[in-house]
Coordinates of C-alpha atoms and ligand atoms in Angstrom, one line a residue:
Chain A
D26 CA 132.3 159.0 159.9
T27 CA 133.7 160.0 156.6
R28 CA 136.8 158.1 155.5
I29 CA 139.4 160.3 153.6
L30 CA 141.4 158.5 151.0
V31 CA 144.3 160.4 149.5
F32 CA 145.9 159.1 146.3
G33 CA 149.5 160.4 146.4
N34 CA 152.8 160.0 144.7
E35 CA 155.0 162.8 143.7
K36 CA 156.1 160.5 140.8
G37 CA 154.2 161.3 137.7
G38 CA 152.1 158.7 135.9
A39 CA 152.3 156.2 138.8
G40 CA 148.5 155.6 138.5
K41 CA 147.0 158.0 141.1
S42 CA 144.1 159.1 139.0
T43 CA 143.5 155.7 137.5
V44 CA 143.4 153.9 140.8
A45 CA 141.4 156.8 142.4
M46 CA 138.7 156.6 139.7
H47 CA 138.4 152.8 140.0
V48 CA 138.2 152.9 143.8
A49 CA 135.6 155.7 143.6
V50 CA 133.3 153.9 141.2
H51 CA 133.6 150.7 143.1
L52 CA 132.5 152.4 146.3
L53 CA 129.6 154.0 144.4
H54 CA 128.5 150.5 143.2
L55 CA 128.6 149.4 146.9
G56 CA 126.0 152.1 147.5
K57 CA 128.4 154.5 149.3
R58 CA 128.1 158.3 149.0
V59 CA 131.4 159.4 147.4
A60 CA 132.8 162.9 147.2
F61 CA 136.0 163.7 145.3
I62 CA 138.5 166.6 145.4
D63 CA 140.8 166.9 142.4
L64 CA 144.0 168.7 143.6
D65 CA 145.7 168.2 140.2
L66 CA 144.7 171.8 139.5
R67 CA 145.8 172.0 135.8
Q68 CA 145.5 168.4 134.7
R69 CA 142.2 167.6 136.6
S70 CA 142.1 163.9 135.3
L71 CA 139.7 162.8 138.0
A72 CA 137.4 165.7 137.5
R73 CA 137.5 165.1 133.8
F74 CA 136.5 161.5 134.4
F75 CA 133.4 162.4 136.3
S76 CA 132.5 165.2 133.9
N77 CA 132.8 162.6 131.0
R78 CA 130.6 160.3 133.1
A79 CA 127.8 162.8 133.6
K80 CA 127.8 163.8 129.9
W81 CA 127.9 160.2 128.6
A82 CA 125.2 159.1 131.0
A83 CA 123.0 162.0 129.9
A84 CA 123.5 161.6 126.2
N85 CA 123.0 157.8 126.4
E86 CA 120.1 158.1 128.9
K87 CA 121.7 155.7 131.3
A88 CA 121.5 155.8 135.1
L89 CA 125.0 155.7 136.6
P90 CA 126.0 156.2 140.2
M91 CA 127.8 159.6 140.5
A92 CA 130.3 161.0 142.9
F93 CA 130.0 164.7 143.7
E94 CA 132.7 167.3 143.7
P95 CA 132.4 170.0 146.5
H96 CA 133.1 173.5 145.3
L97 CA 136.8 174.2 145.3
H98 CA 137.1 177.2 143.0
D99 CA 135.6 178.5 139.7
K100 CA 139.0 178.2 138.2
P101 CA 140.9 175.6 140.1
A102 CA 144.2 176.4 138.3
S103 CA 144.2 179.9 139.9
L104 CA 144.8 178.2 143.3
L105 CA 148.3 177.6 142.0
T106 CA 149.0 181.4 142.0
V107 CA 147.0 182.7 145.0
P108 CA 148.6 183.1 148.4
E109 CA 149.0 179.8 150.2
A110 CA 146.6 180.8 153.0
E111 CA 143.9 181.5 150.5
A112 CA 144.4 178.1 148.8
R113 CA 144.3 176.3 152.1
Q114 CA 141.0 178.1 152.9
A115 CA 139.5 176.9 149.7
F116 CA 140.6 173.4 150.4
D117 CA 139.3 173.4 153.9
R118 CA 135.9 174.6 152.9
A119 CA 135.6 172.0 150.1
L120 CA 136.7 169.3 152.6
D121 CA 134.1 170.4 155.1
E122 CA 131.4 170.3 152.5
A123 CA 132.5 166.8 151.4
I124 CA 132.5 165.6 155.0
E125 CA 128.9 166.7 155.5
Q126 CA 127.7 164.7 152.5
A127 CA 129.9 161.7 151.9
D128 CA 130.9 158.3 153.4
Y129 CA 134.2 158.4 151.5
I130 CA 136.2 161.3 150.1
I131 CA 138.6 160.5 147.3
I132 CA 141.4 163.1 147.0
D133 CA 143.6 162.9 143.9
T134 CA 146.9 164.8 144.1
P135 CA 149.3 165.9 141.4
G136 CA 152.7 164.4 140.5
G137 CA 154.8 167.1 142.0
D138 CA 154.8 169.1 145.2
H139 CA 152.1 171.6 146.1
V140 CA 150.8 173.1 149.3
L141 CA 147.3 171.6 148.9
S142 CA 148.7 168.2 148.1
R143 CA 150.7 168.3 151.4
R144 CA 147.6 169.5 153.3
A145 CA 145.5 166.7 151.8
H146 CA 148.2 164.1 152.9
A147 CA 147.9 165.5 156.4
V148 CA 144.1 165.1 156.7
A149 CA 144.0 161.6 155.2
H150 CA 142.9 158.5 157.1
L151 CA 144.7 156.4 154.4
I152 CA 147.3 157.5 151.8
I153 CA 147.3 155.2 148.8
T154 CA 150.5 155.4 146.7
P155 CA 150.5 153.5 143.4
M156 CA 153.8 152.9 141.8
N157 CA 155.2 151.3 138.7
D158 CA 157.5 148.3 139.0
S159 CA 160.5 150.5 138.3
F160 CA 163.5 152.0 139.9
I161 CA 162.7 155.3 138.4
D162 CA 159.4 155.3 140.4
F163 CA 161.1 154.0 143.5
D164 CA 163.7 156.8 143.3
L165 CA 161.0 159.2 144.7
L166 CA 160.5 156.9 147.7
G167 CA 164.1 155.8 148.4
E168 CA 167.5 156.5 147.1
V169 CA 169.2 153.4 145.8
D170 CA 173.0 152.9 145.7
P171 CA 174.1 152.1 142.1
V172 CA 176.8 149.7 143.2
T173 CA 175.1 147.7 146.0
L174 CA 171.5 148.4 145.2
D175 CA 170.9 149.1 148.9
V176 CA 168.3 151.6 149.9
K177 CA 170.5 154.4 151.2
R178 CA 167.9 156.8 152.6
P179 CA 164.3 157.9 152.1
S180 CA 163.7 160.2 149.2
I181 CA 161.5 163.2 148.6
Y182 CA 158.1 161.6 148.6
A183 CA 158.8 159.5 151.7
E184 CA 159.8 162.8 153.3
T185 CA 156.5 164.4 152.2
V186 CA 154.5 161.7 153.9
W187 CA 156.7 161.8 157.0
N188 CA 156.1 165.5 157.3
S189 CA 152.4 165.1 156.8
R190 CA 152.3 162.5 159.5
K191 CA 154.1 164.8 161.9
Q192 CA 151.8 167.6 161.0
R193 CA 148.8 165.4 161.8
A194 CA 150.2 164.2 165.0
V195 CA 150.5 167.8 166.1
W196 CA 146.9 168.6 165.0
D197 CA 145.0 165.8 166.7
G198 CA 147.4 163.0 167.6
K199 CA 146.1 160.6 165.0
S200 CA 148.1 158.4 162.8
I201 CA 147.8 158.0 159.0
D202 CA 147.8 154.7 157.3
W203 CA 150.0 154.4 154.2
I204 CA 149.8 151.8 151.5
V205 CA 152.1 151.5 148.5
L206 CA 150.3 149.8 145.6
R207 CA 152.2 148.1 142.8
N208 CA 150.5 149.2 139.5
R209 CA 150.8 148.4 135.8
L210 CA 152.3 145.1 136.6
A211 CA 153.3 143.2 133.5
A212 CA 153.3 139.4 132.9
N213 CA 156.9 138.5 132.5
E214 CA 159.3 140.7 134.4
A215 CA 160.2 138.5 137.4
R216 CA 163.8 139.6 137.8
N217 CA 163.1 143.3 137.8
R218 CA 160.0 142.9 139.9
K219 CA 161.9 141.0 142.5
R220 CA 164.7 143.6 142.6
V221 CA 162.3 146.5 143.0
D222 CA 160.1 144.6 145.5
E223 CA 162.9 143.8 147.8
R224 CA 163.8 147.5 148.1
V225 CA 160.2 148.6 148.4
Q226 CA 159.6 146.1 151.2
A227 CA 162.8 147.1 153.0
L228 CA 161.9 150.8 152.8
G229 CA 158.3 150.1 153.9
K230 CA 159.6 148.6 157.2
R231 CA 161.8 151.6 157.7
V232 CA 159.3 154.4 157.0
G233 CA 156.0 152.8 157.8
F234 CA 154.0 151.7 154.8
E235 CA 152.4 148.4 153.8
V236 CA 153.1 147.1 150.3
L237 CA 150.2 145.5 148.3
A238 CA 150.0 143.9 144.9
G239 CA 147.8 146.2 143.0
L240 CA 146.7 146.2 139.4
R241 CA 148.1 144.6 136.3
D242 CA 148.6 146.8 133.2
R243 CA 145.2 146.2 131.5
V244 CA 143.9 148.3 128.6
I245 CA 140.4 148.1 130.1
Y246 CA 141.7 150.3 133.0
R247 CA 142.3 153.2 130.6
E248 CA 140.1 152.5 127.6
L249 CA 136.9 153.7 129.2
F250 CA 138.2 157.0 130.5
P251 CA 136.7 159.1 127.6
F252 CA 133.3 157.8 128.6
G253 CA 133.8 158.3 132.3
L254 CA 133.2 154.6 132.9
T255 CA 135.1 151.8 134.5
V256 CA 134.8 148.0 133.9
A257 CA 132.6 147.9 137.0
D258 CA 130.0 149.9 135.1
L259 CA 129.8 147.6 132.1
S260 CA 126.6 145.6 131.7
A261 CA 124.1 144.5 129.1
E262 CA 122.9 148.1 128.8
I263 CA 126.3 149.8 129.2
R264 CA 128.6 148.5 126.5
P265 CA 130.7 151.1 124.7
V266 CA 133.3 148.4 124.1
A267 CA 132.9 144.7 123.3
V268 CA 133.0 142.3 126.2
S269 CA 136.2 140.4 126.8
L270 CA 137.5 137.8 129.2
T271 CA 140.0 140.3 130.5
H272 CA 137.1 142.2 131.9
I273 CA 136.3 139.3 134.2
A274 CA 140.0 139.2 135.4
A275 CA 139.9 143.0 135.9
R276 CA 136.7 142.9 138.0
A277 CA 138.2 140.1 140.2
E278 CA 141.4 142.1 140.5
L279 CA 139.5 145.2 141.6
R280 CA 137.5 143.3 144.1
A281 CA 140.7 141.9 145.6
L282 CA 142.2 145.4 145.6
M283 CA 139.2 146.8 147.5
G284 CA 139.4 144.0 150.0
S285 CA 143.1 144.5 150.6
L286 CA 142.5 148.3 151.0
G287 CA 139.9 147.5 153.7
L288 CA 137.2 149.0 151.5
E289 CA 134.9 146.1 150.7
A290 CA 131.3 145.9 151.5
G291 CA 130.8 145.5 155.2
E292 CA 134.1 147.0 156.1
E293 CA 134.3 150.6 157.1
Chain B
D17 CA 175.8 174.0 115.7
T18 CA 174.4 172.5 118.8
R19 CA 171.0 170.8 118.5
I20 CA 168.7 171.4 121.5
L21 CA 166.3 168.5 122.1
V22 CA 163.6 169.2 124.7
F23 CA 161.6 166.2 126.2
G24 CA 158.3 167.7 127.2
N25 CA 154.9 166.6 128.3
E26 CA 153.0 168.1 131.1
K27 CA 151.4 164.7 131.6
G28 CA 153.3 162.8 134.3
G29 CA 154.9 159.4 133.6
A30 CA 154.6 159.7 129.8
G31 CA 158.2 158.6 129.4
K32 CA 160.1 161.9 129.1
S33 CA 163.1 160.9 131.3
T34 CA 163.2 157.4 129.9
V35 CA 163.2 158.4 126.3
A36 CA 165.7 161.3 127.1
M37 CA 168.2 158.9 128.7
H38 CA 168.0 156.4 125.9
V39 CA 168.4 159.2 123.2
A40 CA 171.3 160.7 125.2
V41 CA 173.2 157.4 125.5
H42 CA 172.6 156.5 121.9
L43 CA 174.1 159.8 120.8
L44 CA 177.1 159.2 123.1
H45 CA 177.7 155.8 121.4
L46 CA 177.6 157.7 118.1
G47 CA 180.6 159.7 119.4
K48 CA 178.6 162.9 119.9
R49 CA 179.3 165.3 122.7
V50 CA 176.2 165.4 124.8
A51 CA 175.1 167.8 127.5
F52 CA 172.0 167.5 129.6
I53 CA 170.0 169.9 131.7
D54 CA 167.5 168.3 134.1
L55 CA 164.7 170.8 134.8
D56 CA 162.7 168.3 136.9
L57 CA 164.1 170.2 139.8
R58 CA 162.9 167.9 142.6
Q59 CA 162.7 164.6 140.9
R60 CA 165.9 164.9 138.8
S61 CA 165.5 161.4 137.2
L62 CA 167.9 162.2 134.3
A63 CA 170.5 163.6 136.6
R64 CA 170.2 160.6 138.8
F65 CA 170.6 158.3 135.8
F66 CA 174.0 160.0 134.9
S67 CA 175.1 160.1 138.5
N68 CA 174.3 156.4 138.8
R69 CA 176.3 155.9 135.6
A70 CA 179.4 157.6 136.9
K71 CA 179.4 155.7 140.2
W72 CA 178.7 152.4 138.6
A73 CA 181.4 152.9 136.0
A74 CA 183.9 153.9 138.7
A75 CA 183.1 151.1 141.0
N76 CA 183.2 148.5 138.2
E77 CA 186.2 150.1 136.5
K78 CA 184.4 150.3 133.1
A79 CA 184.8 153.0 130.5
L80 CA 181.4 154.4 129.6
P81 CA 180.7 157.4 127.4
M82 CA 179.4 160.2 129.7
A83 CA 177.2 163.2 129.2
F84 CA 178.0 166.3 131.1
E85 CA 175.6 168.6 133.1
P86 CA 176.4 172.3 133.0
H87 CA 176.1 174.0 136.3
L88 CA 172.5 175.0 137.0
H89 CA 172.5 175.5 140.8
D90 CA 174.0 174.0 143.9
K91 CA 170.5 173.1 145.0
P92 CA 168.4 172.8 141.9
A93 CA 165.1 172.5 143.9
S94 CA 165.7 176.1 145.2
L95 CA 165.1 177.4 141.7
L96 CA 161.4 176.5 142.4
T97 CA 161.2 179.2 145.0
V98 CA 163.5 182.0 143.7
P99 CA 162.1 184.9 141.6
E100 CA 161.4 183.9 138.0
A101 CA 164.0 186.2 136.6
E102 CA 166.7 184.6 138.8
A103 CA 165.6 181.1 137.7
R104 CA 165.7 182.1 134.0
Q105 CA 169.2 183.6 134.5
A106 CA 170.5 180.3 135.9
F107 CA 169.0 178.4 133.0
D108 CA 170.4 180.8 130.4
R109 CA 173.9 180.5 131.9
A110 CA 173.7 176.7 131.9
L111 CA 172.4 176.6 128.4
D112 CA 175.3 178.9 127.2
E113 CA 177.8 176.6 128.9
A114 CA 176.2 173.6 127.2
I115 CA 176.2 175.2 123.8
E116 CA 179.9 175.8 124.1
Q117 CA 180.8 172.2 124.7
A118 CA 178.1 170.0 123.2
D119 CA 176.8 168.8 119.8
Y120 CA 173.5 167.9 121.4
I121 CA 171.7 169.2 124.5
I122 CA 169.1 167.0 126.1
I123 CA 166.7 168.9 128.3
D124 CA 164.4 166.9 130.5
T125 CA 161.3 168.8 131.8
P126 CA 158.9 168.0 134.6
G127 CA 155.4 166.7 134.4
G128 CA 153.6 170.0 135.3
D129 CA 154.0 173.6 134.4
H130 CA 157.1 175.6 135.4
V131 CA 158.7 178.8 134.1
L132 CA 162.0 177.0 133.2
S133 CA 160.1 174.2 131.4
R134 CA 158.4 176.8 129.2
R135 CA 161.7 178.6 128.6
A136 CA 163.3 175.3 127.5
H137 CA 160.4 174.7 125.1
A138 CA 161.0 178.1 123.6
V139 CA 164.7 177.5 122.9
A140 CA 164.3 174.0 121.5
H141 CA 165.1 172.9 117.9
L142 CA 162.9 169.9 118.5
I143 CA 160.3 169.1 121.2
I144 CA 159.9 165.4 121.7
T145 CA 156.7 164.5 123.5
P146 CA 156.3 160.9 124.6
M147 CA 152.8 159.7 125.5
N148 CA 151.1 156.5 126.6
D149 CA 148.4 155.0 124.4
S150 CA 145.8 156.4 126.6
F151 CA 143.0 159.0 126.6
I152 CA 144.2 160.1 130.0
D153 CA 147.5 161.1 128.4
F154 CA 145.8 162.6 125.4
D155 CA 143.6 164.7 127.6
L156 CA 146.6 167.0 128.2
L157 CA 147.0 167.5 124.4
G158 CA 143.4 167.7 123.3
E159 CA 140.0 167.7 124.9
V160 CA 137.8 164.8 123.7
D161 CA 134.0 164.9 123.6
P162 CA 132.6 161.9 125.7
V163 CA 129.7 161.3 123.3
T164 CA 131.3 161.8 119.9
L165 CA 134.9 161.2 120.8
D166 CA 135.8 164.1 118.6
V167 CA 138.7 166.3 119.5
K168 CA 137.0 169.5 120.6
R169 CA 139.9 171.8 121.3
P170 CA 143.6 171.8 122.1
S171 CA 144.4 171.2 125.8
I172 CA 146.8 172.7 128.2
Y173 CA 150.1 171.1 127.0
A174 CA 149.3 171.9 123.3
E175 CA 148.8 175.5 124.5
T176 CA 152.2 175.4 126.2
V177 CA 153.9 174.4 123.0
W178 CA 151.8 177.0 121.0
N179 CA 152.9 179.7 123.4
S180 CA 156.6 178.6 123.2
R181 CA 156.5 178.7 119.4
K182 CA 155.0 182.2 119.5
Q183 CA 157.7 183.3 121.9
R184 CA 160.4 181.8 119.7
A185 CA 159.0 183.5 116.6
V186 CA 159.2 186.8 118.4
W187 CA 162.8 186.1 119.6
D188 CA 164.5 185.0 116.3
G189 CA 161.8 184.1 113.8
K190 CA 162.7 180.4 113.9
S191 CA 160.2 177.6 114.0
I192 CA 160.3 174.6 116.4
D193 CA 159.8 171.1 115.3
W194 CA 157.4 169.0 117.5
I195 CA 157.2 165.2 117.5
V196 CA 154.7 163.2 119.6
L197 CA 156.1 159.8 120.3
R198 CA 153.9 156.8 121.3
N199 CA 155.5 155.1 124.3
R200 CA 155.0 152.0 126.4
L201 CA 153.1 150.4 123.5
A202 CA 151.7 147.0 124.5
A203 CA 151.2 144.0 122.3
N204 CA 147.5 143.5 122.0
E205 CA 145.4 146.7 122.4
A206 CA 144.4 147.3 118.8
R207 CA 141.0 148.9 119.4
N208 CA 142.2 151.3 122.0
R209 CA 145.4 152.1 120.1
K210 CA 143.4 152.9 117.0
R211 CA 141.0 155.1 118.9
V212 CA 143.7 157.1 120.5
D213 CA 145.8 157.2 117.3
E214 CA 142.9 158.7 115.3
R215 CA 142.6 161.6 117.7
V216 CA 146.3 162.1 118.0
Q217 CA 146.7 162.3 114.2
A218 CA 143.7 164.6 113.9
L219 CA 145.1 167.0 116.5
G220 CA 148.6 166.8 115.1
K221 CA 147.4 168.2 111.8
R222 CA 145.6 171.0 113.6
V223 CA 148.3 172.1 116.0
G224 CA 151.4 171.1 114.1
F225 CA 153.1 168.0 115.4
E226 CA 154.2 164.8 113.7
V227 CA 153.3 161.5 115.3
L228 CA 155.8 158.6 115.4
A229 CA 155.6 155.1 116.7
G230 CA 158.0 155.1 119.6
L231 CA 158.9 152.4 122.1
R232 CA 157.2 149.3 123.2
D233 CA 156.8 148.7 126.9
R234 CA 159.9 146.7 127.6
V235 CA 161.3 146.0 131.1
I236 CA 164.9 146.5 129.7
Y237 CA 164.0 150.2 129.2
R238 CA 163.7 150.6 133.0
E239 CA 165.6 147.7 134.5
L240 CA 169.1 149.3 134.0
F241 CA 168.2 152.7 135.5
P242 CA 169.8 152.0 138.9
F243 CA 173.1 151.3 137.2
G244 CA 172.9 154.3 134.9
L245 CA 173.0 152.0 131.9
T246 CA 170.8 151.4 128.9
V247 CA 170.6 148.4 126.6
A248 CA 173.0 150.2 124.2
D249 CA 175.7 149.9 126.9
L250 CA 175.4 146.1 127.3
S251 CA 178.4 144.1 126.1
A252 CA 180.5 141.2 127.0
E253 CA 182.1 143.3 129.7
I254 CA 179.1 145.2 130.8
R255 CA 176.5 142.7 131.9
P256 CA 174.6 143.6 135.1
V257 CA 171.6 141.6 133.8
A258 CA 171.5 138.4 131.7
V259 CA 171.3 138.8 128.0
S260 CA 167.9 138.2 126.4
L261 CA 166.4 138.2 122.9
T262 CA 164.3 141.2 123.9
H263 CA 167.5 143.2 124.1
I264 CA 168.0 142.7 120.4
A265 CA 164.5 143.9 119.7
A266 CA 165.1 146.9 122.0
R267 CA 168.3 147.9 120.2
A268 CA 166.6 147.6 116.8
E269 CA 163.7 149.7 118.2
L270 CA 166.0 152.4 119.5
R271 CA 167.9 152.6 116.2
A272 CA 164.6 153.0 114.4
L273 CA 163.6 155.6 116.8
M274 CA 166.8 157.6 116.4
G275 CA 166.4 157.4 112.6
S276 CA 162.8 158.6 112.7
L277 CA 163.9 161.5 115.0
G278 CA 166.6 162.5 112.5
L279 CA 169.3 161.7 115.0
E280 CA 171.1 158.8 113.3
A281 CA 174.8 158.8 112.5
G282 CA 175.4 161.1 109.6
E283 CA 172.3 163.1 110.1
E284 CA 172.6 166.4 111.9
Ligands
LIG24 N1 146.7 149.5 135.9 C1 146.7 150.2 134.7 N2 146.5 149.5 133.6 C2 146.6 150.2 132.4 N3 146.9 151.5 132.2 C3 147.1 152.2 133.4 C4 147.1 151.6 134.7 N4 147.4 152.5 135.6 C5 147.6 153.6 134.9 N5 147.5 153.4 133.6 C6 147.8 154.4 132.5 O1 149.0 155.0 132.9 C7 149.1 156.4 132.7 C8 149.3 157.1 134.0 O2 148.3 156.9 134.9 P1 147.6 158.0 135.7 O3 147.4 159.2 134.8 O4 146.4 157.5 136.4 O5 148.8 158.3 136.7 P2 148.9 159.6 137.7 O6 149.8 159.1 138.8 O7 147.5 160.1 138.1 O8 149.7 160.6 136.8 P3 149.9 162.2 137.1 O9 151.1 162.3 138.0 O10 150.1 162.8 135.7 O11 148.7 162.7 137.8 C9 147.7 156.7 132.1 O12 147.9 156.7 130.7 C10 146.8 155.6 132.5 O13 145.8 155.4 131.6
LIG25 N1 159.2 152.3 126.9 C1 159.1 151.9 128.2 N2 159.2 150.6 128.6 C2 159.1 150.3 129.9 N3 159.0 151.1 130.9 C3 158.9 152.4 130.6 C4 159.0 152.9 129.2 N4 158.9 154.3 129.2 C5 158.7 154.6 130.5 N5 158.7 153.5 131.3 C6 158.5 153.5 132.8 O1 157.3 154.3 133.0 C7 157.5 155.1 134.1 C8 157.4 156.6 133.7 O2 158.5 156.9 132.8 P1 159.3 158.3 133.0 O3 159.6 158.5 134.5 O4 160.5 158.2 132.1 O5 158.2 159.3 132.6 P2 158.3 160.9 132.8 O6 157.4 161.5 131.7 O7 159.7 161.4 132.8 O8 157.6 161.1 134.2 P3 157.6 162.5 135.1 O9 156.5 163.3 134.6 O10 157.4 162.0 136.5 O11 159.0 163.1 134.9 C9 158.8 154.8 134.7 O12 158.6 153.8 135.8 C10 159.6 154.2 133.6 O13 160.6 153.3 134.0
LIG26 MG1 146.8 162.0 137.9
LIG27 MG1 160.8 162.5 134.2

């Protein structure tokens, strides 16, 4: 049965598209059939990644494992202005097509609220929420008191996930797993990291998400985007950038991430 | 005459709110009257910053220079669902109120397209667009060929600014300055930085923006958000975090930024 992974965070630039592309390519290298749906209808970073990938592979005559995108719309951005029922229909058709053909469906969502993003959250098996080590990012999950630094209440994105879980419970009684993933971690920010982490952990217990250490801020995680490649694709034949020791660290980090997400070879 | 500074980038997480808050506080410390309008109607990071600031100052009995927010709406998020004409009216009234009372108006806009964001871009004296050193961020400004890495054409956010400039020319014949500001720069990414920089510079010549080195990625630029403070506020009496040498570097960096934006003391 197809696993649906939704990369969600209403906070912009948290790393949804970056983590999504790396998870997708990792799954491809594990031999899985991977479909993607890019619901960031104007920006389309994930779709751009795979379009770059196809063009780069063709021009360089390299074989690269590819994810496929089910047909959503000839002009995806127009789904932002059509009636909601029509947008939902387009999404449901694309999702059905993906379920037919894929082991995993990667759904990238925009920073910001949209009916299709909410619908994607409600159909997910697992919601993956990257976030920066930052109270600005945390502000979308939980409201923090400026004087005590206590988490006062869940914030708008925690509400979005809450509502999606309620919706799903109504539809088929199933629950949705939710993981918050620290992203763009820097080497020497112990005090701030600890402060943010304590609030994230506290909120996670309250609203039901697990917190995982994710990815360090590494240039290799963004440097290969124009080619549609990730560090997992690099090899003797595929070398648009010089090799570096940080690539080894990045590969290890990605393997650990996939393991902690329950997505490693042999797991479902 | 009031100067209107719009922080815009359809790309999420580029640093609009972070740079906006630091510019605002710097202007306040220069003795300017500063108003802000936060058009990120759900997220409201800039409004949250100043709300944190007021509460922190009150609870700690400290005097802090404050920016004021003209009345936009009792529930700003409802402006996302009202008819566009009504939203524009609310914005125009808030802008008029700010013009009456401020030397500088800081307008923060969302990652993503919205009628009020476009309207703000059209009324700006200066559009400030922070961006990460990343082809993902650049993809919103210009489309890059995966094989040649040439900039093929302007992308959706460059079109947004283009349309805003056309709109403004129709309204009053004035031109709008546009600065792209590199943000979250890391220490050791020379190859990627050079690659991105060459495309940014090339596009800047084509579509009319200046490129400035902006801010390094420094934890101090995000660590003080929960208190509504910036490094410029820190002093013997105002010390929610221990002093560090990086604060000196940050202050120097911010002064240089303000100078390169034409916002230093003595300039208009
Ligand atoms: N672990 C990382 N290491 C290095 N750079 C990263 C990492 N994660 C994200 N980035 C960079 O941070 C920026 C934001 O990442 P990304 O675009 O993936 O976030 P997003 O949540 O999809 O944003 P949006 O809300 O705009 O869709 C991009 O420039 C990206 O290249
Ligand atoms: N120069 C910097 N140094 C350190 N952290 C930064 C810097 N600039 C931005 N950040 C952090 O990067 C993240 C994104 O910044 P910010 O929220 O200001 O961007 P934005 O463009 O306003 O995003 P959105 O599109 O969601 O409104 C935040 O976690 C912020 O704290
Ligand atoms: Mg994205
Ligand atoms: Mg913002």
